[in-house]
Amino acid sequence: MSAAGRQARATSADELCRQAYAACAGPAAGVALVAVGGYGRGELAPHSDLDVVLVHDDGLDLGDLGSTLWYPLWDSGRRLDHSVRSMTEVLEAAADLRVALGLLDARHLAGDPGLTLRLRTTMLADWRRQARTRLPELRALTRKRHGVTGELAHVSVPDVKEAEGGLRDAGVLRAIEASWLVDASTPALEAARQLLLDVRDEVHELAGRPSDRIGPEMWAPLAERLDLADAEAAQRHVRSLGRRIGHLSRLAWRRTDSVTTRPTGEKGRRTPALERVAPGIALSRGEIVLDAGTRPGDDPTLLLRAAAEAASRDAVLAPTTAARLVREGAALPAPWPAPARDALVRLLASGPALVPVWETLDEVEGIATFLPEWEQIRLLPHASPVHRFTVDRHVVETCAEAGALIRGVRRPDLLLVAALLHDIGKSSLHDHSVAGEPVARKVVTRMGFTDLDAEVVASLVRWHLLLADLATTRDPDDPATTAELLTHVPDAASLELLRALTEADAKAASAAAWTTWRASLVDRLVSRASSALGVDVAPVPPAEPVPVPDVVRREAGAVSVEVTPHEAGATVTVIAADRVGLLADVAGGLAALRVPVQAARAWGQVDAEGEWGVSSWEVPDAYLDAAVVRERIRRVVDGDQRLPGLSARADDELPPIVEVRADASRASLVLEIRTSDRPGVVHRVLTTLAGLGLTVASAHVSTLGPQAVDVFYVQEVGGVRPSEERAAAAAHAVRTALGG
């Protein structure tokens, strides 16, 4: 089947309708026979209805024309959906969105062409005039339909018309385009729509009736009709079309929402304003784009950094920007530079916001630029019916689920990368865990992780099903079960990573895969294994000493600030005489400038001339002025600087986790804090500790997408380890300060 076949069927139906109208002596003025919907577009499938409306001027008496016209059409054996309405009645019926959408495609068949033209002109004018109210209604109707039919790309028995990403959504995009509010139509959309119409034609022929659902038994004959290799190739073809239309639909709706929620009197700029959010990257009307003057070929990390910015801000990664970065961007070296690795981790840590950004990367073939192994699982159907997604989408959903669990592990980056790679061996005919292990090791090494980290991730991929299998098929309280688990999971850090990966993998599969009962069995086994392992906390290596500037040594209260730009922003190094509250004042100075802190480390140095506090802060602003930072710190110290308060925690955010790692250090109280990355978190924690008279011997701050994982080594003045009572009080105070 093809567009030519559909047009031939429409042409045949047109001739039939014109003959029927002529046989009834239909008038040439004041009355028109009009095709609407798919027939109006000239896109008839083999068993499609003929959707027609007999329209007439108000007050015109049609006699028996309306009742006799349909008989020759029925006698021809064609399925008919018909109505007779005056012009006013047509416009009233258009209050129903389904009717309105069909009328947008009205096409003249017979009778008065001027009346058909007037109908089309009036309908389009009304649609554009009411677009700000009608499009939100259409959005709600579309969401309701998606909730019933699921996604064409993933459901086991997809409906090529009604499912999300199906032909109905393609028609909705045409309606959005007709509103003139958003450019929703693209060459990619039209190409996918035509190919999906071809699929629908063949489904009709195979079913022998007007059915749009593809049952499991239809994939093989459908592949033969579409000249594809086999049933799996047919699935990949159809699901890829659904994924493309679904992605374009979600993108168009986000842009539509942005327009319809804008105040009516607010006029948009001809050229949208650019807000620089990172080196080379800007935000424009909710979309991540390239900053003015940025050359993609100069920075191989740009694609990943742009994707990370979009996901962490829940913004759109502009497809044209992503496509340009793929087309013109420089190749990543092996091993990756640190900014690329950090950007990938931030991207994967972004929770549900990861999914649409990853879809954009997939659509522009950007994933292959940093993860060529992705093609092995792209659009691969799952063999197990428990899975609600294709393998590639399941992997992305696993990463999104893992993003909510990174507070519970010491190496969130390894959890997220393991989630990305846990099913990378699915295309193999052998055990996918075994097949995926060497692939994961190779990928993680290429990303620039250490050999030890690569072994941890490879082991997680190899044994990612072990914990669930043992917990549900063996007695979790049997020492032999614990012993078998610990044969493959040698330490506490790996155990907590495996526990989090198990939960994320199950939740991404389906709601039935992670029940309260299953979670309790897993947790019981993990508890037994943890007791057997004991506490295993690696010491933090000491920082390398840095030279203390002469001005800091000579002048009381002097602060040295040095800004070192790099490809992902800048490193701000601050040195001053050590004292209680120094770090809080530095964090306050950065907060006053509203500079996000992506990572930080602080430590103390002692020499013959005194004790010095050194801190190093990673920020996304490569153009930060050291003198301005120094001045803001001085104003904070003097009490002249008004500081922004800690932004409120969203209702759907998890409360902060503040834990005392009792055995992590003999010299210091170790506070580990996991919380949503909100402006002012570091400053609030440090201010709280300073208010208790506690000093920070060293700090280790990291931001992973929307999550902050911060570790503070805290002492009493004079270098004494705080007592248990003081430790508990400090943890409670910090938890309270963060809104816990």
XYZ file of C-alpha atoms in Angstrom:
740
model
C 0.000 0.000 0.000
C 1.086 3.603 -0.463
C -0.092 7.181 -0.619
C -1.030 6.533 -4.256
C -3.295 3.674 -3.175
C -5.005 5.827 -0.582
C -5.494 8.603 -3.076
C -6.945 6.135 -5.602
C -9.464 4.930 -3.038
C -10.381 8.525 -2.198
C -10.752 9.411 -5.896
C -13.052 6.424 -6.408
C -15.136 7.406 -3.386
C -15.293 11.024 -4.613
C -16.715 9.908 -7.944
C -19.269 7.723 -6.184
C -20.399 10.666 -4.010
C -20.649 13.039 -6.970
C -22.718 10.532 -8.953
C -25.052 10.014 -5.990
C -25.456 13.782 -5.552
C -26.199 14.208 -9.263
C -28.679 11.321 -9.254
C -30.619 13.058 -6.481
C -30.598 16.306 -8.488
C -28.710 18.069 -5.723
C -28.768 21.858 -6.158
C -25.696 23.757 -7.332
C -26.166 26.593 -4.835
C -26.850 26.741 -1.111
C -26.017 23.045 -0.524
C -22.690 21.184 -0.490
C -21.598 17.606 0.116
C -18.374 17.782 2.123
C -15.808 15.107 3.102
C -14.342 15.466 6.610
C -11.730 13.724 8.765
C -9.466 11.182 7.092
C -11.659 11.135 3.986
C -11.344 14.922 3.856
C -7.565 14.486 3.782
C -7.904 11.907 1.003
C -6.405 9.179 3.216
C -8.785 6.237 3.016
C -7.610 2.881 4.325
C -9.107 -0.256 2.704
C -11.966 -0.460 5.213
C -12.328 3.184 6.242
C -15.726 4.848 6.625
C -16.720 7.654 4.323
C -17.219 10.618 6.678
C -19.473 13.110 4.876
C -21.667 16.064 5.835
C -24.476 17.525 3.720
C -24.293 21.238 4.583
C -26.911 23.795 3.590
C -27.630 27.470 4.118
C -29.811 28.339 7.095
C -33.534 28.289 6.311
C -33.154 26.238 3.141
C -35.638 23.349 2.805
C -33.852 20.291 1.379
C -37.016 18.246 0.907
C -36.117 14.558 0.658
C -32.555 15.209 -0.581
C -31.059 14.461 2.809
C -32.769 11.074 3.049
C -32.345 9.859 -0.542
C -28.709 10.837 -1.079
C -27.345 8.058 1.114
C -29.093 5.088 -0.565
C -26.762 4.701 -3.576
C -23.785 5.025 -1.221
C -25.127 2.277 1.024
C -25.965 0.138 -2.005
C -22.328 0.389 -3.135
C -21.297 -1.484 0.011
C -19.273 1.437 1.404
C -19.326 2.120 5.140
C -20.867 5.549 5.699
C -20.776 8.056 8.562
C -23.108 10.874 7.514
C -25.066 13.857 8.792
C -27.226 16.689 7.429
C -26.760 20.104 9.018
C -27.360 23.758 8.346
C -24.358 26.074 8.496
C -25.370 27.221 11.982
C -25.857 23.626 13.149
C -22.406 22.688 11.857
C -20.785 25.464 13.887
C -22.783 24.472 16.963
C -21.731 20.831 16.552
C -18.105 22.001 16.426
C -18.350 22.646 20.167
C -17.466 18.940 20.318
C -13.705 18.799 19.808
C -13.915 15.593 17.783
C -16.329 17.248 15.355
C -14.181 20.382 15.175
C -11.050 18.375 14.335
C -12.856 16.584 11.519
C -14.176 19.841 10.068
C -10.663 21.326 9.944
C -10.012 18.857 7.117
C -13.272 19.611 5.221
C -12.993 19.052 1.444
C -15.570 19.805 -1.256
C -17.218 16.864 -3.028
C -20.355 18.155 -4.772
C -22.844 21.023 -4.842
C -21.938 24.616 -3.975
C -18.112 25.033 -3.714
C -18.582 28.534 -2.315
C -20.477 27.091 0.669
C -17.671 24.589 1.315
C -15.123 27.411 1.143
C -17.197 29.466 3.586
C -17.405 26.482 5.941
C -13.641 25.946 5.880
C -12.879 29.644 6.303
C -15.304 30.018 9.210
C -14.050 26.871 10.966
C -10.384 27.863 10.684
C -11.103 31.411 11.867
C -13.072 30.127 14.867
C -10.351 27.585 15.681
C -7.641 30.246 15.668
C -9.738 32.725 17.625
C -10.516 30.189 20.366
C -7.157 28.388 20.331
C -6.088 29.508 23.813
C -9.127 27.803 25.342
C -9.658 24.945 22.902
C -6.086 23.641 22.881
C -6.010 23.010 26.656
C -9.305 21.112 26.224
C -7.739 19.108 23.434
C -4.695 18.450 25.628
C -6.921 16.982 28.368
C -8.823 14.861 25.846
C -5.554 13.584 24.387
C -4.152 12.657 27.799
C -7.335 10.759 28.622
C -7.041 8.776 25.394
C -3.388 7.995 26.089
C -4.313 6.709 29.524
C -6.608 4.139 27.907
C -4.538 3.118 24.873
C -0.928 3.409 26.107
C 2.087 4.163 23.899
C 2.353 2.773 20.385
C 6.076 2.312 20.971
C 5.582 -0.016 23.942
C 2.158 -1.651 24.424
C 2.012 -5.346 23.499
C -1.041 -4.934 21.221
C -0.631 -1.426 19.783
C -3.386 0.595 18.148
C -1.775 2.448 15.252
C -4.534 5.065 15.270
C -5.501 5.769 18.872
C -2.350 4.951 20.880
C 0.054 7.675 21.973
C 2.272 8.325 18.969
C -0.376 7.017 16.556
C -2.236 8.569 13.663
C -4.692 10.378 15.928
C -1.801 12.254 17.545
C -0.440 13.163 14.116
C -3.840 14.666 13.320
C -3.819 16.574 16.602
C -0.464 18.064 15.632
C -2.027 19.308 12.400
C -4.726 20.987 14.493
C -2.095 22.634 16.710
C -0.353 23.876 13.578
C -3.667 25.248 12.269
C -4.006 27.385 15.418
C -0.969 29.447 14.309
C 0.270 29.475 17.920
C 3.029 26.864 17.520
C 4.994 25.409 14.613
C 4.070 21.757 15.151
C 4.477 20.305 11.664
C 7.881 19.071 10.512
C 9.171 16.994 7.574
C 9.989 14.230 10.073
C 6.379 14.192 11.279
C 4.913 13.984 7.791
C 7.318 11.222 6.760
C 6.462 9.181 9.871
C 2.740 9.787 9.367
C 2.814 8.549 5.794
C 4.724 5.404 6.787
C 2.280 4.736 9.616
C -0.614 5.156 7.180
C 1.048 2.440 5.076
C 1.122 0.205 8.150
C -2.536 0.897 8.863
C -3.485 -0.031 5.292
C -1.792 -3.412 5.673
C -3.381 -4.008 9.084
C -6.814 -3.411 7.536
C -6.035 -5.906 4.767
C -4.752 -8.527 7.200
C -7.742 -8.102 9.522
C -10.255 -7.905 6.696
C -12.115 -5.210 8.571
C -11.588 -1.663 9.934
C -9.252 -2.700 12.775
C -6.218 -0.644 13.802
C -4.805 -3.044 16.427
C -1.769 -5.228 15.735
C -2.042 -8.559 17.519
C 1.068 -10.725 18.163
C 0.137 -13.060 15.312
C 0.140 -10.187 12.796
C 3.783 -9.110 13.069
C 5.195 -11.803 10.758
C 2.702 -11.312 7.889
C 2.957 -7.559 8.371
C 6.740 -7.817 7.921
C 6.226 -9.693 4.657
C 3.751 -7.096 3.362
C 6.078 -4.230 4.311
C 9.113 -6.001 2.820
C 10.864 -6.237 6.190
C 13.137 -9.036 7.380
C 11.000 -10.614 10.100
C 8.455 -10.029 12.852
C 11.016 -8.296 15.088
C 11.939 -5.917 12.257
C 8.249 -5.115 11.788
C 7.913 -4.336 15.496
C 10.953 -2.090 15.461
C 9.649 -0.285 12.373
C 6.166 0.385 13.739
C 7.354 1.254 17.232
C 10.005 3.632 15.874
C 7.287 5.508 13.969
C 5.171 5.695 17.110
C 8.137 6.895 19.127
C 8.889 9.648 16.624
C 5.315 10.926 16.457
C 4.969 10.642 20.234
C 8.162 12.605 20.784
C 7.138 15.347 18.356
C 3.710 15.448 19.983
C 5.108 15.869 23.496
C 7.467 18.580 22.269
C 4.628 20.430 20.523
C 2.432 20.247 23.616
C 5.180 21.671 25.824
C 5.561 24.582 23.446
C 1.790 24.984 23.252
C 1.494 25.016 27.039
C 4.147 27.723 27.164
C 2.119 29.882 24.771
C -1.364 29.258 26.187
C -0.262 29.955 29.763
C 1.370 33.241 28.791
C -0.828 36.259 29.677
C -2.945 37.305 26.698
C -1.604 40.851 26.636
C 2.017 39.748 26.787
C 3.705 40.040 23.423
C 6.556 37.717 22.582
C 9.866 38.994 21.266
C 10.699 38.487 17.621
C 14.040 37.133 18.793
C 13.708 35.242 22.112
C 15.992 36.447 24.892
C 18.938 34.179 25.726
C 19.858 33.498 29.349
C 23.337 32.000 29.560
C 23.200 29.053 31.980
C 26.570 27.386 31.309
C 29.563 27.903 29.030
C 28.252 27.811 25.462
C 24.694 27.012 26.575
C 21.659 29.268 27.004
C 17.988 29.028 27.953
C 15.373 30.517 25.620
C 11.618 30.234 26.329
C 12.046 27.040 28.270
C 14.399 25.412 25.759
C 18.127 24.759 25.965
C 19.945 26.203 22.955
C 23.474 27.261 22.076
C 24.691 30.586 23.384
C 25.428 33.256 20.794
C 28.755 32.663 19.088
C 29.204 29.097 20.327
C 30.947 26.809 17.855
C 30.003 23.138 18.414
C 33.277 21.832 17.039
C 35.304 23.532 19.760
C 33.985 21.456 22.690
C 33.374 17.669 22.534
C 31.471 17.812 25.856
C 28.849 20.278 24.587
C 26.126 17.779 23.624
C 26.201 16.001 26.975
C 26.408 19.267 28.909
C 23.446 20.724 26.991
C 21.416 17.569 27.633
C 22.310 17.665 31.333
C 21.264 21.310 31.624
C 17.934 20.560 29.931
C 17.145 17.543 32.116
C 18.247 19.087 35.407
C 16.074 22.149 34.675
C 13.167 20.067 33.288
C 13.510 22.093 30.101
C 13.332 21.087 26.448
C 16.545 20.222 24.654
C 15.799 22.070 21.419
C 15.878 19.412 18.661
C 17.502 21.774 16.169
C 20.256 22.497 18.689
C 20.768 18.805 19.449
C 20.848 17.967 15.732
C 23.421 20.669 15.085
C 25.605 19.421 17.937
C 25.459 15.900 16.498
C 26.194 17.160 13.006
C 28.960 19.651 13.816
C 30.196 18.617 17.263
C 33.663 17.277 17.985
C 34.070 13.596 18.843
C 34.668 12.673 22.470
C 38.197 11.423 23.106
C 38.812 8.158 24.949
C 38.960 8.296 27.870
C 36.372 11.047 28.259
C 37.320 14.348 29.875
C 35.878 14.828 33.355
C 33.227 17.416 32.278
C 31.687 14.875 29.868
C 31.564 12.192 32.553
C 30.086 14.608 35.079
C 27.495 15.802 32.553
C 26.369 12.236 31.838
C 25.919 11.565 35.546
C 23.943 14.790 35.980
C 21.776 13.831 33.018
C 21.076 10.346 34.377
C 20.339 11.738 37.862
C 17.534 13.996 36.654
C 14.664 11.618 37.378
C 11.587 11.724 35.109
C 12.942 14.820 33.319
C 15.583 12.517 31.806
C 13.037 10.737 29.568
C 12.091 13.549 27.112
C 15.681 14.760 26.828
C 16.889 11.230 26.094
C 14.113 10.929 23.485
C 15.439 14.027 21.744
C 18.982 12.642 21.786
C 17.660 9.398 20.331
C 15.673 11.139 17.585
C 18.694 13.117 16.360
C 20.948 10.026 16.620
C 22.964 11.735 19.328
C 23.257 8.759 21.693
C 25.514 6.943 19.237
C 28.047 9.774 19.538
C 28.811 8.861 23.153
C 27.300 5.363 23.546
C 27.440 3.445 20.227
C 26.466 0.244 22.073
C 22.972 1.721 22.484
C 22.044 0.588 18.981
C 22.125 -3.032 20.199
C 19.051 -2.488 22.383
C 17.332 0.384 20.595
C 13.632 -0.438 20.081
C 14.323 -4.048 21.106
C 11.077 -5.677 22.311
C 11.170 -7.336 25.732
C 10.655 -11.087 25.745
C 9.023 -10.976 29.191
C 5.390 -9.814 29.372
C 6.029 -8.256 32.800
C 7.897 -5.407 31.063
C 5.800 -2.438 29.969
C 8.500 -0.876 27.763
C 10.937 -1.819 25.044
C 14.427 -2.606 26.342
C 15.900 0.820 25.594
C 13.045 2.733 27.205
C 13.141 0.354 30.196
C 16.800 1.263 30.674
C 15.980 4.988 30.656
C 13.124 4.428 33.106
C 15.526 2.482 35.350
C 17.864 5.473 35.373
C 14.930 7.745 36.254
C 13.988 5.455 39.151
C 17.613 5.264 40.282
C 17.723 9.061 40.403
C 15.356 8.932 43.382
C 17.607 6.440 45.202
C 21.033 8.054 44.971
C 20.819 9.428 48.507
C 21.054 5.885 49.837
C 24.408 4.984 48.248
C 27.946 6.231 48.637
C 28.684 6.197 44.899
C 25.615 7.613 43.126
C 27.568 7.964 39.877
C 28.245 4.232 39.714
C 24.585 3.435 40.454
C 23.399 5.630 37.583
C 25.909 4.298 35.069
C 25.084 0.713 36.103
C 21.387 1.495 35.589
C 22.196 2.767 32.089
C 24.146 -0.391 31.204
C 22.376 -3.133 33.156
C 20.501 -4.500 30.101
C 23.097 -3.627 27.449
C 23.539 -7.349 26.729
C 19.852 -7.951 25.943
C 20.449 -8.294 22.207
C 22.587 -11.386 22.849
C 21.136 -14.873 22.485
C 22.869 -15.827 25.727
C 22.273 -14.724 29.325
C 22.124 -10.946 28.964
C 23.795 -10.409 32.351
C 26.810 -12.453 31.267
C 26.881 -10.835 27.818
C 26.542 -7.340 29.279
C 29.413 -7.577 31.784
C 32.353 -7.120 29.362
C 30.429 -4.493 27.382
C 29.806 -2.489 30.569
C 33.453 -2.751 31.592
C 34.556 -1.462 28.192
C 32.067 1.426 28.200
C 32.848 2.578 31.746
C 36.583 2.504 31.039
C 36.014 4.591 27.912
C 34.053 7.079 30.006
C 37.185 7.712 32.068
C 36.268 5.946 35.307
C 39.030 4.123 37.164
C 39.657 0.429 36.602
C 38.232 -0.276 40.067
C 35.038 1.655 39.249
C 34.759 -0.213 35.962
C 34.947 -3.523 37.802
C 32.223 -2.416 40.236
C 29.852 -1.447 37.411
C 30.643 -4.592 35.426
C 29.893 -6.686 38.515
C 26.592 -4.870 39.063
C 25.598 -5.589 35.450
C 26.601 -9.244 35.813
C 24.675 -9.777 39.053
C 21.824 -7.258 38.785
C 19.225 -10.056 38.955
C 20.913 -11.961 41.797
C 19.466 -10.139 44.801
C 15.850 -10.378 43.622
C 16.283 -14.020 42.602
C 17.789 -15.074 45.946
C 15.294 -13.073 47.989
C 12.256 -14.523 46.216
C 13.369 -18.099 45.537
C 15.498 -18.847 48.618
C 15.051 -18.396 52.344
C 16.476 -14.918 53.151
C 17.136 -16.056 56.738
C 19.205 -19.069 55.691
C 22.952 -18.374 56.185
C 23.624 -20.228 52.933
C 21.565 -17.631 51.055
C 23.604 -14.831 52.591
C 26.833 -16.660 51.821
C 25.888 -17.060 48.160
C 25.054 -13.351 47.885
C 28.350 -12.321 49.475
C 30.258 -14.571 47.081
C 29.447 -12.055 44.365
C 28.982 -8.874 46.439
C 32.199 -8.422 48.424
C 31.630 -5.168 50.348
C 28.998 -2.906 51.882
C 29.276 -0.231 49.174
C 28.587 -2.776 46.424
C 25.697 -4.231 48.417
C 23.942 -0.872 48.746
C 24.477 -0.244 45.020
C 22.995 -3.630 44.131
C 20.031 -3.029 46.455
C 19.252 0.317 44.791
C 19.721 -1.074 41.261
C 17.388 -3.981 42.075
C 14.627 -1.625 43.177
C 15.077 0.750 40.233
C 15.092 -2.123 37.717
C 11.916 -3.643 39.158
C 10.005 -0.378 39.397
C 10.904 0.460 35.792
C 9.608 -2.928 34.623
C 6.085 -2.624 36.037
C 4.161 -1.899 39.215
C 3.743 -5.638 39.776
C 7.498 -6.210 39.762
C 8.173 -4.269 42.989
C 5.578 -5.035 45.628
C 5.766 -4.439 49.373
C 6.222 -8.170 49.838
C 9.112 -8.375 47.356
C 10.770 -5.293 48.866
C 10.540 -6.797 52.365
C 12.230 -10.020 51.203
C 15.024 -8.091 49.506
C 15.543 -5.860 52.542
C 15.645 -8.855 54.893
C 18.385 -10.466 52.829
C 20.291 -7.176 52.546
C 20.073 -6.749 56.314
C 21.514 -10.233 56.863
C 24.322 -9.557 54.414
C 25.079 -6.145 55.947
C 25.441 -7.704 59.385
C 27.837 -10.265 57.986
C 29.921 -7.589 56.264
C 30.087 -5.092 59.126
C 30.942 -1.437 58.491
C 33.266 -0.774 55.603
C 33.975 2.921 55.080
C 36.987 3.986 53.061
C 38.966 6.942 54.461
C 38.975 10.185 52.490
C 42.473 10.912 51.157
C 44.021 14.171 52.397
C 44.091 17.117 50.015
C 47.305 18.332 48.459
C 48.569 21.518 50.204
C 48.371 24.747 48.201
C 50.571 27.841 48.536
C 49.131 30.476 50.875
C 49.361 33.973 49.258
C 51.499 36.566 51.024
C 48.569 38.994 51.386
C 46.694 36.414 53.471
C 49.734 35.878 55.662
C 50.360 39.630 56.148
C 46.884 41.145 56.567
C 44.442 40.072 59.242
C 41.111 39.108 57.725
C 42.437 39.065 54.149
C 40.805 36.639 51.755
C 42.403 35.346 48.551
C 40.078 34.431 45.672
C 41.305 32.901 42.429
C 39.010 31.966 39.515
C 40.348 29.409 37.040
C 38.088 28.980 33.977
C 37.791 25.589 32.287
C 35.572 23.961 29.664
C 32.659 23.303 32.081
C 32.779 26.572 34.047
C 35.364 27.597 36.600
C 37.133 26.560 39.791
C 36.999 29.176 42.548
C 39.793 28.742 45.111
C 39.466 30.687 48.377
C 42.204 30.900 51.025
C 42.055 32.746 54.362
C 43.077 32.373 57.971
C 41.052 29.500 59.376
C 38.244 30.290 61.815
C 34.786 29.141 62.791
C 32.298 30.148 60.078
C 34.844 30.803 57.305
C 33.296 28.268 54.931
C 29.813 29.576 55.680
C 30.926 33.093 54.740
C 32.433 31.878 51.451
C 29.267 29.944 50.630
C 27.285 33.054 51.519
C 29.301 35.176 49.101
C 28.610 32.749 46.261
C 24.947 32.512 47.247
C 24.679 36.306 47.180
C 25.868 36.201 43.569
C 23.390 33.366 42.905
C 26.190 31.160 41.636
C 25.235 27.448 41.694
C 27.768 25.189 43.410
C 28.226 21.948 41.482
C 30.978 20.548 43.690
C 33.241 21.739 46.473
C 36.021 20.591 48.720
C 37.446 22.313 51.782
C 40.306 21.495 54.096
C 42.692 23.034 56.576
C 46.440 23.582 56.309
C 48.875 24.230 59.128
C 52.393 25.646 58.822
C 54.814 27.595 60.979
C 52.922 30.873 60.453
C 49.372 29.753 61.211
C 46.302 27.720 60.327
C 44.696 28.325 56.946
C 41.320 27.435 55.500
C 41.347 26.398 51.859
C 38.261 25.722 49.762
C 37.769 24.858 46.088
C 34.357 25.424 44.469
C 33.219 24.160 41.057
C 30.732 26.564 39.442
C 29.210 26.736 35.923
C 30.161 30.402 35.349
C 33.501 30.696 33.563
C 33.301 34.514 33.599
C 33.072 34.990 37.356
C 35.126 37.967 38.581
C 37.436 37.112 41.483
C 37.311 40.690 42.813
C 33.495 40.619 42.906
C 33.508 37.288 44.789
C 36.063 38.642 47.285
C 33.968 41.765 47.860
C 30.810 39.741 48.463
C 32.604 37.532 50.995
C 33.829 40.675 52.807
C 30.286 42.055 52.932
C 29.003 38.766 54.332
C 31.687 38.861 57.048
C 30.806 42.488 57.897
C 27.088 41.698 57.979
C 26.349 44.138 55.126
C 25.267 41.533 52.581
C 21.641 40.474 52.334
C 21.593 36.755 51.632
C 18.877 34.844 49.768
C 16.976 32.380 51.910
C 16.931 28.656 51.275
C 14.430 27.962 48.523
C 11.406 26.002 49.675
C 11.327 22.241 49.233
C 8.718 21.179 46.682
C 5.827 19.063 47.948
C 6.891 16.093 45.831
C 10.539 16.202 46.964
C 11.851 13.670 49.443
C 12.889 15.040 52.846
C 16.618 15.475 53.426
C 18.663 12.616 54.837
C 21.222 13.644 57.463
C 23.282 10.784 58.893
C 26.186 10.518 61.302
C 28.818 8.111 59.983
C 30.075 7.092 63.395
C 32.898 4.834 62.224
C 34.055 6.887 59.240
C 36.650 8.912 61.169
C 38.290 8.803 64.583
C 39.262 12.486 64.541
C 36.046 14.060 63.249
C 32.289 13.783 63.310
C 31.290 12.812 59.763
C 27.924 14.204 58.653
C 26.579 12.858 55.373
C 23.747 14.890 53.842
C 21.615 13.883 50.860
C 19.027 16.381 49.737
C 17.510 18.016 46.697
C 19.907 20.472 45.131
C 18.313 23.798 46.015
C 20.021 27.197 46.014
C 21.420 27.942 49.467
C 21.787 24.361 50.772
C 25.555 24.512 51.363
C 25.345 27.939 52.966
C 22.494 26.856 55.271
C 24.381 23.737 56.437
C 27.625 25.586 57.088
C 25.864 28.455 58.870
C 24.035 25.973 61.095
C 27.255 24.195 62.056
C 29.044 27.509 62.707
C 26.129 28.595 64.897
C 26.748 25.514 67.051
C 30.406 26.517 67.426
C 31.592 23.628 65.273
C 34.372 23.867 62.708
C 34.537 22.025 59.404
C 37.871 20.240 59.055
C 37.039 19.226 55.499
C 34.024 19.279 53.219
C 33.151 17.248 50.145
C 30.206 18.619 48.178
C 28.879 17.135 44.950
C 25.794 17.770 42.839
C 24.301 15.001 40.722
C 21.503 16.437 38.625
C 18.747 17.411 41.073
C 20.452 15.756 44.056
C 23.186 17.019 46.376
C 25.432 14.585 48.245
C 27.546 16.440 50.817
C 29.947 15.095 53.445
C 31.326 17.315 56.236
C 34.122 16.353 58.657
C 33.224 18.370 61.754
C 35.268 19.121 64.888
C 35.036 21.197 68.019
C 37.255 24.268 68.224
C 40.767 22.969 68.904
C 40.368 19.863 66.740
C 38.463 17.668 69.214
C 35.945 15.107 67.926
C 32.412 16.069 69.077
C 30.699 13.844 71.606
C 27.758 11.608 70.658
C 25.367 14.147 72.188
C 26.876 16.973 70.151
C 26.813 14.800 67.033
C 23.110 14.069 67.495
C 22.382 17.751 68.117
C 24.298 18.789 64.992
C 22.478 16.257 62.816
C 19.098 17.363 64.187
C 19.908 21.054 63.680
C 21.024 20.524 60.086
C 17.998 18.370 59.317
C 15.699 21.035 60.728
C 17.502 23.801 58.836
C 16.978 21.949 55.558
C 13.279 21.495 56.184
C 13.368 17.869 57.324
